[in-house]
mmCIF file of C-alpha atoms in Angstrom:
data_model
loop_
_atom_site.group_PDB
_atom_site.id
_atom_site.type_symbol
_atom_site.label_atom_id
_atom_site.label_comp_id
_atom_site.label_asym_id
_atom_site.label_seq_id
_atom_site.Cartn_x
_atom_site.Cartn_y
_atom_site.Cartn_z
ATOM 1 C CA UNK V 165 9.537 12.912 8.474
ATOM 2 C CA UNK V 166 11.687 15.310 10.443
ATOM 3 C CA UNK V 167 11.347 19.067 9.898
ATOM 4 C CA UNK V 168 13.013 22.194 11.177
ATOM 5 C CA UNK V 169 11.272 24.669 13.451
ATOM 6 C CA UNK V 170 10.196 26.622 10.357
ATOM 7 C CA UNK V 171 8.900 23.559 8.514
ATOM 8 C CA UNK V 172 11.706 22.543 6.121
ATOM 9 C CA UNK V 173 13.021 19.043 5.454
ATOM 10 C CA UNK V 174 16.460 20.284 4.361
ATOM 11 C CA UNK V 175 18.528 23.364 3.615
ATOM 12 C CA UNK V 176 20.130 24.350 0.320
ATOM 13 C CA UNK V 177 23.736 23.515 1.198
ATOM 14 C CA UNK V 178 25.576 20.528 -0.252
ATOM 15 C CA UNK V 179 25.895 18.992 3.222
ATOM 16 C CA UNK V 180 23.191 16.750 4.607
ATOM 17 C CA UNK V 181 21.184 18.571 7.280
ATOM 18 C CA UNK V 182 20.745 16.283 10.304
ATOM 19 C CA UNK V 183 17.449 17.380 11.847
ATOM 20 C CA UNK V 184 16.745 14.389 14.090
ATOM 21 C CA UNK V 185 18.296 14.031 17.509
ATOM 22 C CA UNK V 186 19.979 10.759 18.450
ATOM 23 C CA UNK V 187 16.877 9.611 20.365
ATOM 24 C CA UNK V 188 14.520 10.415 17.499
ATOM 25 C CA UNK V 189 16.751 8.644 14.971
ATOM 26 C CA UNK V 190 16.824 5.549 17.188
ATOM 27 C CA UNK V 191 13.002 5.570 17.205
ATOM 28 C CA UNK V 192 12.940 5.786 13.399
ATOM 29 C CA UNK V 193 15.307 2.825 13.168
ATOM 30 C CA UNK V 194 12.953 0.850 15.418
ATOM 31 C CA UNK V 195 10.044 1.838 13.192
ATOM 32 C CA UNK V 196 11.864 0.413 10.177
ATOM 33 C CA UNK V 197 11.963 -3.010 11.828
ATOM 34 C CA UNK V 198 8.123 -3.142 11.761
ATOM 35 C CA UNK V 199 7.933 -2.599 7.985
ATOM 36 C CA UNK V 200 8.437 -4.701 4.858
ATOM 37 C CA UNK V 201 9.874 -1.934 2.684
ATOM 38 C CA UNK V 202 11.183 1.618 2.806
ATOM 39 C CA UNK V 203 10.692 4.215 0.060
ATOM 40 C CA UNK V 204 12.487 7.445 -0.778
ATOM 41 C CA UNK V 205 12.540 9.463 -3.980
ATOM 42 C CA UNK V 206 15.474 9.549 -6.385
ATOM 43 C CA UNK V 207 16.231 13.169 -5.472
ATOM 44 C CA UNK V 208 16.712 12.114 -1.853
ATOM 45 C CA UNK V 209 19.077 9.364 -3.007
ATOM 46 C CA UNK V 210 21.110 11.871 -4.991
ATOM 47 C CA UNK V 211 21.192 14.538 -2.234
ATOM 48 C CA UNK V 212 21.662 12.399 0.882
ATOM 49 C CA UNK V 213 22.817 8.983 -0.419
ATOM 50 C CA UNK V 214 21.084 7.028 2.406
ATOM 51 C CA UNK V 215 21.736 3.317 2.918
ATOM 52 C CA UNK V 216 18.182 2.543 4.182
ATOM 53 C CA UNK V 217 19.313 -0.413 6.282
ATOM 54 C CA UNK V 218 18.064 -2.109 9.422
ATOM 55 C CA UNK V 219 20.380 -1.425 12.345
ATOM 56 C CA UNK V 220 18.937 -3.970 14.762
ATOM 57 C CA UNK V 221 20.864 -7.253 14.502
ATOM 58 C CA UNK V 222 18.145 -9.242 16.274
ATOM 59 C CA UNK V 223 15.654 -8.182 13.615
ATOM 60 C CA UNK V 224 18.092 -9.049 10.850
ATOM 61 C CA UNK V 225 18.630 -12.515 12.318
ATOM 62 C CA UNK V 226 14.892 -13.027 12.765
ATOM 63 C CA UNK V 227 14.324 -12.141 9.123
ATOM 64 C CA UNK V 228 17.042 -14.575 8.003
ATOM 65 C CA UNK V 229 15.498 -17.337 10.105
ATOM 66 C CA UNK V 230 12.160 -16.659 8.382
ATOM 67 C CA UNK V 231 13.772 -17.084 4.962
ATOM 68 C CA UNK V 232 13.808 -13.341 4.241
ATOM 69 C CA UNK V 233 16.665 -11.061 3.307
ATOM 70 C CA UNK V 234 18.087 -9.384 6.433
ATOM 71 C CA UNK V 235 17.221 -5.854 5.251
ATOM 72 C CA UNK V 236 13.737 -4.713 4.315
ATOM 73 C CA UNK V 237 13.101 -3.966 0.639
ATOM 74 C CA UNK V 238 14.330 -0.639 -0.726
ATOM 75 C CA UNK V 239 12.122 1.313 -3.126
ATOM 76 C CA UNK V 240 12.641 4.477 -5.133
ATOM 77 C CA UNK V 241 10.999 6.208 -8.076
ATOM 78 C CA UNK V 242 12.433 8.282 -10.873
ATOM 79 C CA UNK V 243 11.152 10.234 -13.845
ATOM 80 C CA UNK V 244 14.587 11.097 -15.249
ATOM 81 C CA UNK V 245 16.300 7.722 -14.820
ATOM 82 C CA UNK V 246 19.291 9.525 -13.325
ATOM 83 C CA UNK V 247 20.449 6.921 -10.801
ATOM 84 C CA UNK V 248 24.125 6.222 -10.233
ATOM 85 C CA UNK V 249 25.035 2.563 -9.638
ATOM 86 C CA UNK V 250 27.404 3.790 -6.893
ATOM 87 C CA UNK V 251 24.549 4.994 -4.666
ATOM 88 C CA UNK V 252 24.292 3.300 -1.262
ATOM 89 C CA UNK V 253 20.775 2.286 -2.304
ATOM 90 C CA UNK V 254 22.403 -0.254 -4.647
ATOM 91 C CA UNK V 255 25.695 -1.060 -2.927
ATOM 92 C CA UNK V 256 24.867 -1.314 0.791
ATOM 93 C CA UNK V 257 22.974 -4.079 2.560
ATOM 94 C CA UNK V 258 21.240 -7.295 1.522
ATOM 95 C CA UNK V 259 17.741 -6.352 0.390
ATOM 96 C CA UNK V 260 15.321 -6.541 -2.513
ATOM 97 C CA UNK V 261 15.497 -3.305 -4.517
ATOM 98 C CA UNK V 262 12.709 -1.879 -6.699
ATOM 99 C CA UNK V 263 12.831 1.174 -8.939
ATOM 100 C CA UNK V 264 9.624 2.698 -10.310
ATOM 101 C CA UNK V 265 10.231 4.514 -13.573
ATOM 102 C CA UNK V 266 8.271 5.993 -16.442
ATOM 103 C CA UNK V 267 10.687 4.378 -18.901
ATOM 104 C CA UNK V 268 12.885 1.268 -19.068
ATOM 105 C CA UNK V 269 16.259 1.645 -17.363
ATOM 106 C CA UNK V 270 19.637 0.023 -18.020
ATOM 107 C CA UNK V 271 20.405 -2.995 -15.870
ATOM 108 C CA UNK V 272 21.851 -2.055 -12.492
ATOM 109 C CA UNK V 273 23.727 -4.503 -10.272
ATOM 110 C CA UNK V 274 21.749 -5.592 -7.233
ATOM 111 C CA UNK V 275 18.434 -4.323 -8.597
ATOM 112 C CA UNK V 276 15.542 -6.754 -8.189
ATOM 113 C CA UNK V 277 13.186 -5.123 -10.684
ATOM 114 C CA UNK V 278 12.430 -1.971 -12.651
ATOM 115 C CA UNK V 279 8.672 -1.439 -12.484
ATOM 116 C CA UNK V 280 7.668 0.695 -15.457
ATOM 117 C CA UNK V 281 4.529 2.768 -14.907
ATOM 118 C CA UNK V 282 2.715 5.379 -16.937
ATOM 119 C CA UNK V 283 3.551 9.000 -16.178
ATOM 120 C CA UNK V 284 2.934 10.553 -13.793
ATOM 121 C CA UNK V 285 3.953 8.073 -11.109
ATOM 122 C CA UNK V 286 1.259 7.862 -8.448
ATOM 123 C CA UNK V 287 1.132 6.542 -4.907
ATOM 124 C CA UNK V 288 -1.853 4.314 -5.713
ATOM 125 C CA UNK V 289 0.032 2.518 -8.494
ATOM 126 C CA UNK V 290 3.140 2.169 -6.342
ATOM 127 C CA UNK V 291 1.145 0.691 -3.443
ATOM 128 C CA UNK V 292 -0.712 -1.744 -5.702
ATOM 129 C CA UNK V 293 2.487 -2.910 -7.405
ATOM 130 C CA UNK V 294 4.315 -3.415 -4.101
ATOM 131 C CA UNK V 295 1.378 -5.319 -2.604
ATOM 132 C CA UNK V 296 1.599 -7.742 -5.513
ATOM 133 C CA UNK V 297 5.251 -8.288 -4.563
ATOM 134 C CA UNK V 298 4.491 -9.119 -0.951
ATOM 135 C CA UNK V 299 4.885 -5.696 0.685
ATOM 136 C CA UNK V 300 2.215 -5.068 3.302
ATOM 137 C CA UNK V 301 3.775 -2.350 5.488
ATOM 138 C CA UNK V 302 5.551 0.460 3.630
ATOM 139 C CA UNK V 303 7.569 3.197 5.336
ATOM 140 C CA UNK V 304 7.787 6.378 3.228
ATOM 141 C CA UNK V 305 10.690 8.588 4.330
ATOM 142 C CA UNK V 306 10.836 11.344 1.713
ATOM 143 C CA UNK V 307 11.473 13.671 0.108
ATOM 144 C CA UNK V 308 8.860 16.364 0.272
ATOM 145 C CA UNK V 309 7.216 15.614 -3.093
ATOM 146 C CA UNK V 310 6.945 11.885 -2.324
ATOM 147 C CA UNK V 311 5.570 12.446 1.166
ATOM 148 C CA UNK V 312 2.925 14.874 -0.024
ATOM 149 C CA UNK V 313 1.982 12.580 -2.935
ATOM 150 C CA UNK V 314 1.098 9.743 -0.545
ATOM 151 C CA UNK V 315 -0.730 12.089 1.810
ATOM 152 C CA UNK V 316 -2.598 13.893 -0.962
ATOM 153 C CA UNK V 317 -3.806 10.601 -2.460
ATOM 154 C CA UNK V 318 -4.996 9.380 0.930
ATOM 155 C CA UNK V 319 -2.591 6.441 0.980
ATOM 156 C CA UNK V 320 -0.913 7.142 4.300
ATOM 157 C CA UNK V 321 -2.416 5.471 7.348
ATOM 158 C CA UNK V 322 -0.058 7.097 9.825
ATOM 159 C CA UNK V 323 1.944 10.323 9.740
ATOM 160 C CA UNK V 324 4.919 10.644 12.078
ATOM 161 C CA UNK V 325 5.958 14.294 12.144
ATOM 162 C CA UNK V 326 9.072 15.112 14.191
ATOM 163 C CA UNK V 327 9.961 18.786 14.655
ATOM 164 C CA UNK V 328 13.272 20.107 15.946
ATOM 165 C CA UNK V 329 12.587 23.507 17.567
ATOM 166 C CA UNK V 330 16.320 24.247 17.797
ATOM 167 C CA UNK V 331 16.954 24.323 14.024
ATOM 168 C CA UNK V 332 15.831 27.231 11.849
ATOM 169 C CA UNK V 333 17.001 27.549 8.232
ATOM 170 C CA UNK V 334 15.000 30.630 7.224
ATOM 171 C CA UNK V 335 15.468 31.731 3.612
ATOM 172 C CA UNK V 336 17.940 28.889 3.080
ATOM 173 C CA UNK V 337 15.251 26.255 3.449
ATOM 174 C CA UNK V 338 14.740 23.501 0.919
ATOM 175 C CA UNK V 339 11.656 21.290 0.485
ATOM 176 C CA UNK V 340 9.076 22.919 2.741
ATOM 177 C CA UNK V 341 6.435 20.546 4.039
ATOM 178 C CA UNK V 342 3.046 21.998 3.119
ATOM 179 C CA UNK V 343 0.575 19.247 4.004
ATOM 180 C CA UNK V 344 -2.146 20.347 6.425
ATOM 181 C CA UNK V 345 -2.988 17.598 8.907
ATOM 182 C CA UNK V 346 -6.767 17.150 9.378
ATOM 183 C CA UNK V 347 -7.834 18.755 12.659
ATOM 184 C CA UNK V 348 -9.781 15.667 13.735
ATOM 185 C CA UNK V 349 -6.907 13.207 13.184
ATOM 186 C CA UNK V 350 -6.105 11.380 16.460
ATOM 187 C CA UNK V 351 -2.618 12.289 17.668
ATOM 188 C CA UNK V 352 -0.026 10.927 20.074
ATOM 189 C CA UNK V 353 2.773 13.273 21.154
ATOM 190 C CA UNK V 354 6.144 12.683 22.788
ATOM 191 C CA UNK V 355 9.492 14.392 23.273
ATOM 192 C CA UNK V 356 12.610 12.538 22.123
ATOM 193 C CA UNK V 357 15.872 14.273 22.935
ATOM 194 C CA UNK V 358 14.376 17.667 22.267
ATOM 195 C CA UNK V 359 12.387 16.594 19.190
ATOM 196 C CA UNK V 360 8.655 17.290 19.317
ATOM 197 C CA UNK V 361 7.139 14.142 17.783
ATOM 198 C CA UNK V 362 3.476 13.904 16.806
ATOM 199 C CA UNK V 363 2.077 10.659 15.380
ATOM 200 C CA UNK V 364 -1.245 11.142 13.586
ATOM 201 C CA UNK V 365 -3.683 8.353 12.734
ATOM 202 C CA UNK V 366 -5.013 9.364 9.320
ATOM 203 C CA UNK V 367 -6.956 6.165 8.684
ATOM 204 C CA UNK V 368 -8.313 3.911 11.451
ATOM 205 C CA UNK V 369 -7.099 0.330 11.576
ATOM 206 C CA UNK V 370 -9.764 -1.947 10.078
ATOM 207 C CA UNK V 371 -7.673 -5.138 10.084
ATOM 208 C CA UNK V 372 -9.697 -7.144 12.593
ATOM 209 C CA UNK V 373 -13.036 -6.511 10.877
ATOM 210 C CA UNK V 374 -11.534 -6.954 7.416
ATOM 211 C CA UNK V 375 -10.047 -10.350 8.251
ATOM 212 C CA UNK V 376 -13.285 -11.550 9.833
ATOM 213 C CA UNK V 377 -15.365 -10.556 6.825
ATOM 214 C CA UNK V 378 -12.821 -11.960 4.371
ATOM 215 C CA UNK V 379 -13.057 -15.304 6.157
ATOM 216 C CA UNK V 380 -16.793 -15.151 5.414
ATOM 217 C CA UNK V 381 -16.127 -14.226 1.772
ATOM 218 C CA UNK V 382 -13.754 -17.171 1.327
ATOM 219 C CA UNK V 383 -16.339 -19.487 2.902
ATOM 220 C CA UNK V 384 -18.906 -18.092 0.464
ATOM 221 C CA UNK V 385 -16.591 -18.813 -2.475
ATOM 222 C CA UNK V 386 -16.677 -22.528 -1.621
ATOM 223 C CA UNK V 387 -20.311 -22.610 -2.779
ATOM 224 C CA UNK V 388 -19.177 -21.949 -6.361
ATOM 225 C CA UNK V 389 -19.316 -24.676 -8.970
ATOM 226 C CA UNK V 390 -15.749 -24.834 -10.385
ATOM 227 C CA UNK V 391 -15.431 -23.593 -13.946
ATOM 228 C CA UNK V 392 -12.519 -23.589 -16.388
ATOM 229 C CA UNK V 393 -13.419 -20.065 -17.507
ATOM 230 C CA UNK V 394 -13.885 -18.164 -14.239
ATOM 231 C CA UNK V 395 -12.605 -17.877 -10.682
ATOM 232 C CA UNK V 396 -14.543 -19.068 -7.642
ATOM 233 C CA UNK V 397 -15.009 -15.876 -5.636
ATOM 234 C CA UNK V 398 -17.108 -14.933 -2.624
ATOM 235 C CA UNK V 399 -18.192 -11.466 -1.510
ATOM 236 C CA UNK V 400 -19.736 -9.902 1.597
ATOM 237 C CA UNK V 401 -21.340 -6.457 1.823
ATOM 238 C CA UNK V 402 -21.791 -4.553 5.085
ATOM 239 C CA UNK V 403 -23.812 -1.336 4.871
ATOM 240 C CA UNK V 404 -23.441 1.652 7.187
ATOM 241 C CA UNK V 405 -26.550 0.315 8.978
ATOM 242 C CA UNK V 406 -24.774 -3.023 9.522
ATOM 243 C CA UNK V 407 -26.946 -4.905 7.041
ATOM 244 C CA UNK V 408 -25.062 -7.888 5.612
ATOM 245 C CA UNK V 409 -25.434 -9.389 2.133
ATOM 246 C CA UNK V 410 -23.436 -12.221 0.583
ATOM 247 C CA UNK V 411 -22.885 -13.632 -2.887
ATOM 248 C CA UNK V 412 -20.664 -15.931 -4.891
ATOM 249 C CA UNK V 413 -19.699 -16.278 -8.544
ATOM 250 C CA UNK V 414 -22.514 -17.533 -10.810
ATOM 251 C CA UNK V 415 -24.916 -17.866 -7.870
ATOM 252 C CA UNK V 416 -27.940 -16.774 -9.934
ATOM 253 C CA UNK V 417 -26.469 -16.169 -13.393
ATOM 254 C CA UNK V 418 -23.644 -17.584 -15.470
ATOM 255 C CA UNK V 419 -22.351 -14.043 -16.096
ATOM 256 C CA UNK V 420 -22.525 -12.635 -12.557
ATOM 257 C CA UNK V 421 -19.457 -12.172 -10.399
ATOM 258 C CA UNK V 422 -19.590 -12.483 -6.608
ATOM 259 C CA UNK V 423 -19.637 -8.733 -5.902
ATOM 260 C CA UNK V 424 -22.452 -8.287 -8.421
ATOM 261 C CA UNK V 425 -24.496 -11.055 -6.796
ATOM 262 C CA UNK V 426 -24.153 -9.467 -3.339
ATOM 263 C CA UNK V 427 -25.005 -6.004 -4.688
ATOM 264 C CA UNK V 428 -28.156 -7.299 -6.401
ATOM 265 C CA UNK V 429 -29.338 -8.877 -3.128
ATOM 266 C CA UNK V 430 -28.730 -5.612 -1.301
ATOM 267 C CA UNK V 431 -30.630 -3.593 -3.912
ATOM 268 C CA UNK V 432 -33.526 -6.049 -3.821
ATOM 269 C CA UNK V 433 -33.737 -5.499 -0.055
ATOM 270 C CA UNK V 434 -33.801 -1.721 -0.529
ATOM 271 C CA UNK V 435 -30.442 -1.194 1.180
ATOM 272 C CA UNK V 436 -28.508 2.046 0.788
ATOM 273 C CA UNK V 437 -24.989 1.056 -0.287
ATOM 274 C CA UNK V 438 -23.384 4.511 -0.054
ATOM 275 C CA UNK V 439 -20.491 4.499 2.393
ATOM 276 C CA UNK V 440 -20.676 0.742 2.782
ATOM 277 C CA UNK V 441 -17.917 -1.868 2.710
ATOM 278 C CA UNK V 442 -17.448 -4.784 0.368
ATOM 279 C CA UNK V 443 -15.188 -7.741 1.110
ATOM 280 C CA UNK V 444 -14.136 -10.035 -1.721
ATOM 281 C CA UNK V 445 -11.910 -13.071 -1.735
ATOM 282 C CA UNK V 446 -10.307 -11.749 -4.950
ATOM 283 C CA UNK V 447 -9.593 -8.303 -6.392
ATOM 284 C CA UNK V 448 -12.750 -6.826 -7.982
ATOM 285 C CA UNK V 449 -12.532 -6.979 -11.775
ATOM 286 C CA UNK V 450 -11.883 -3.786 -13.737
ATOM 287 C CA UNK V 451 -13.202 -4.839 -17.149
ATOM 288 C CA UNK V 452 -16.056 -7.081 -18.287
ATOM 289 C CA UNK V 453 -17.098 -8.401 -21.706
ATOM 290 C CA UNK V 454 -20.286 -10.198 -20.641
ATOM 291 C CA UNK V 455 -21.780 -7.446 -18.427
ATOM 292 C CA UNK V 456 -22.276 -3.667 -18.899
ATOM 293 C CA UNK V 457 -20.177 -2.765 -15.836
ATOM 294 C CA UNK V 458 -17.197 -4.382 -14.132
ATOM 295 C CA UNK V 459 -17.344 -5.080 -10.395
ATOM 296 C CA UNK V 460 -15.047 -2.113 -9.715
ATOM 297 C CA UNK V 461 -17.367 0.126 -11.731
ATOM 298 C CA UNK V 462 -20.359 -1.171 -9.766
ATOM 299 C CA UNK V 463 -18.553 -0.459 -6.491
ATOM 300 C CA UNK V 464 -17.942 3.120 -7.607
ATOM 301 C CA UNK V 465 -21.459 3.518 -9.016
ATOM 302 C CA UNK V 466 -23.103 2.564 -5.718
ATOM 303 C CA UNK V 467 -20.760 4.637 -3.571
ATOM 304 C CA UNK V 468 -18.894 2.084 -1.484
ATOM 305 C CA UNK V 469 -16.151 3.683 0.620
ATOM 306 C CA UNK V 470 -14.166 0.637 1.744
ATOM 307 C CA UNK V 471 -13.008 -2.469 -0.145
ATOM 308 C CA UNK V 472 -10.946 -5.351 1.206
ATOM 309 C CA UNK V 473 -9.756 -8.429 -0.661
ATOM 310 C CA UNK V 474 -7.355 -11.296 -0.119
ATOM 311 C CA UNK V 475 -5.765 -11.999 -3.503
ATOM 312 C CA UNK V 476 -4.877 -9.851 -6.483
ATOM 313 C CA UNK V 477 -6.526 -11.382 -9.541
ATOM 314 C CA UNK V 478 -3.991 -13.556 -11.408
ATOM 315 C CA UNK V 479 -3.480 -12.533 -15.042
ATOM 316 C CA UNK V 480 -5.097 -15.671 -16.424
ATOM 317 C CA UNK V 481 -8.267 -14.359 -18.068
ATOM 318 C CA UNK V 482 -7.588 -10.602 -18.047
ATOM 319 C CA UNK V 483 -5.168 -7.990 -16.761
ATOM 320 C CA UNK V 484 -7.011 -6.605 -13.747
ATOM 321 C CA UNK V 485 -6.504 -3.074 -12.389
ATOM 322 C CA UNK V 486 -9.375 -3.036 -9.916
ATOM 323 C CA UNK V 487 -7.372 -1.904 -6.888
ATOM 324 C CA UNK V 488 -5.762 1.018 -8.739
ATOM 325 C CA UNK V 489 -9.097 2.044 -10.285
ATOM 326 C CA UNK V 490 -10.790 2.114 -6.895
ATOM 327 C CA UNK V 491 -7.917 3.931 -5.204
ATOM 328 C CA UNK V 492 -7.876 6.535 -7.962
ATOM 329 C CA UNK V 493 -11.525 7.279 -7.132
ATOM 330 C CA UNK V 494 -10.731 7.702 -3.440
ATOM 331 C CA UNK V 495 -11.973 4.334 -2.162
ATOM 332 C CA UNK V 496 -10.093 2.908 0.821
ATOM 333 C CA UNK V 497 -8.661 -0.400 -0.462
ATOM 334 C CA UNK V 498 -7.062 -2.978 1.831
ATOM 335 C CA UNK V 499 -5.299 -6.185 0.766
ATOM 336 C CA UNK V 500 -4.571 -9.212 2.959
ATOM 337 C CA UNK V 501 -2.148 -11.514 1.120
ATOM 338 C CA UNK V 502 -1.851 -13.780 4.164
ATOM 339 C CA UNK V 503 -5.225 -15.207 3.072
ATOM 340 C CA UNK V 504 -4.212 -15.531 -0.572
ATOM 341 C CA UNK V 505 -3.207 -19.205 -0.434
ATOM 342 C CA UNK V 506 -6.689 -20.134 0.736
ATOM 343 C CA UNK V 507 -8.210 -18.327 -2.242
ATOM 344 C CA UNK V 508 -5.841 -20.201 -4.546
ATOM 345 C CA UNK V 509 -6.877 -23.479 -2.900
ATOM 346 C CA UNK V 510 -10.513 -22.765 -3.762
ATOM 347 C CA UNK V 511 -9.401 -22.184 -7.354
ATOM 348 C CA UNK V 512 -6.973 -25.110 -7.546
ATOM 349 C CA UNK V 513 -8.890 -26.509 -10.558
ATOM 350 C CA UNK V 514 -7.474 -23.628 -12.642
ATOM 351 C CA UNK V 515 -3.838 -23.997 -11.619
ATOM 352 C CA UNK V 516 -3.146 -27.696 -11.168
#
């Protein structure tokens, strides 16, 4: 986001307030090329009518060569449904377009999908839904309510805060930015054409460790005996003391899931699971009929702080909401769809 010297994202006039300098805006455009999708709220669409396009032709060509649309996906959310089909969001560029809404909307030309969610719309549900549609890196550009929603729910890994010390709007300010950055958040600072830019790391990058442990979980899932009534899943637990426990579906019981098997081994060894991490080849289940607690409920019960999985559970046996349930409780959830095909291969007996 870009803010004025007194902390506003906009003023109250009908004209768009350009806070960024040319150099800062060029950096934002470069940042867009590293993402899969860009999100702004419907109020921002109505006030500023942004196009949300990639400006770098090399990136657009590279995306086309990879079989992707040249522009990254556009995303917005609305409670009122007040979205004009003439907005640049719909008419400019070649991109997938998603609208999150609390009610069905009339068909709009160029719209890929209306994703209807319960009110109120939350960042955790938006992230989970976009992950299921192939979005891994999401750039959230505003407005104030949307930015603070992602930050408040702990679903922002990085905060890029650009301040223009030359612009003051005073009493005419609109959309003040009130989020307080944690004092211990690592920060990089730079000056871009007079803009004071601070990039905060709000959540450390766990990708390398996550991928390594998920490889182990997928290997564990290959020990499963294929069944027509359950998925073959593997799980790995790492405690804060670096103790490691593994399990796979039905390892010791015909009703146990992989996460449950690994948890039982850890408990038998006297391990403290609070603050630990659990890695599963598939999204932890959110509802069980054959056991008192689902895997997501067990994860919350024992105080895990980090969950990573490769594949969202297909809606074959149940409609799973494990990721959203865990995120709602404040658990850091990471998804790695690039490993999803390997999980499907292990479960090929259910799909072919």
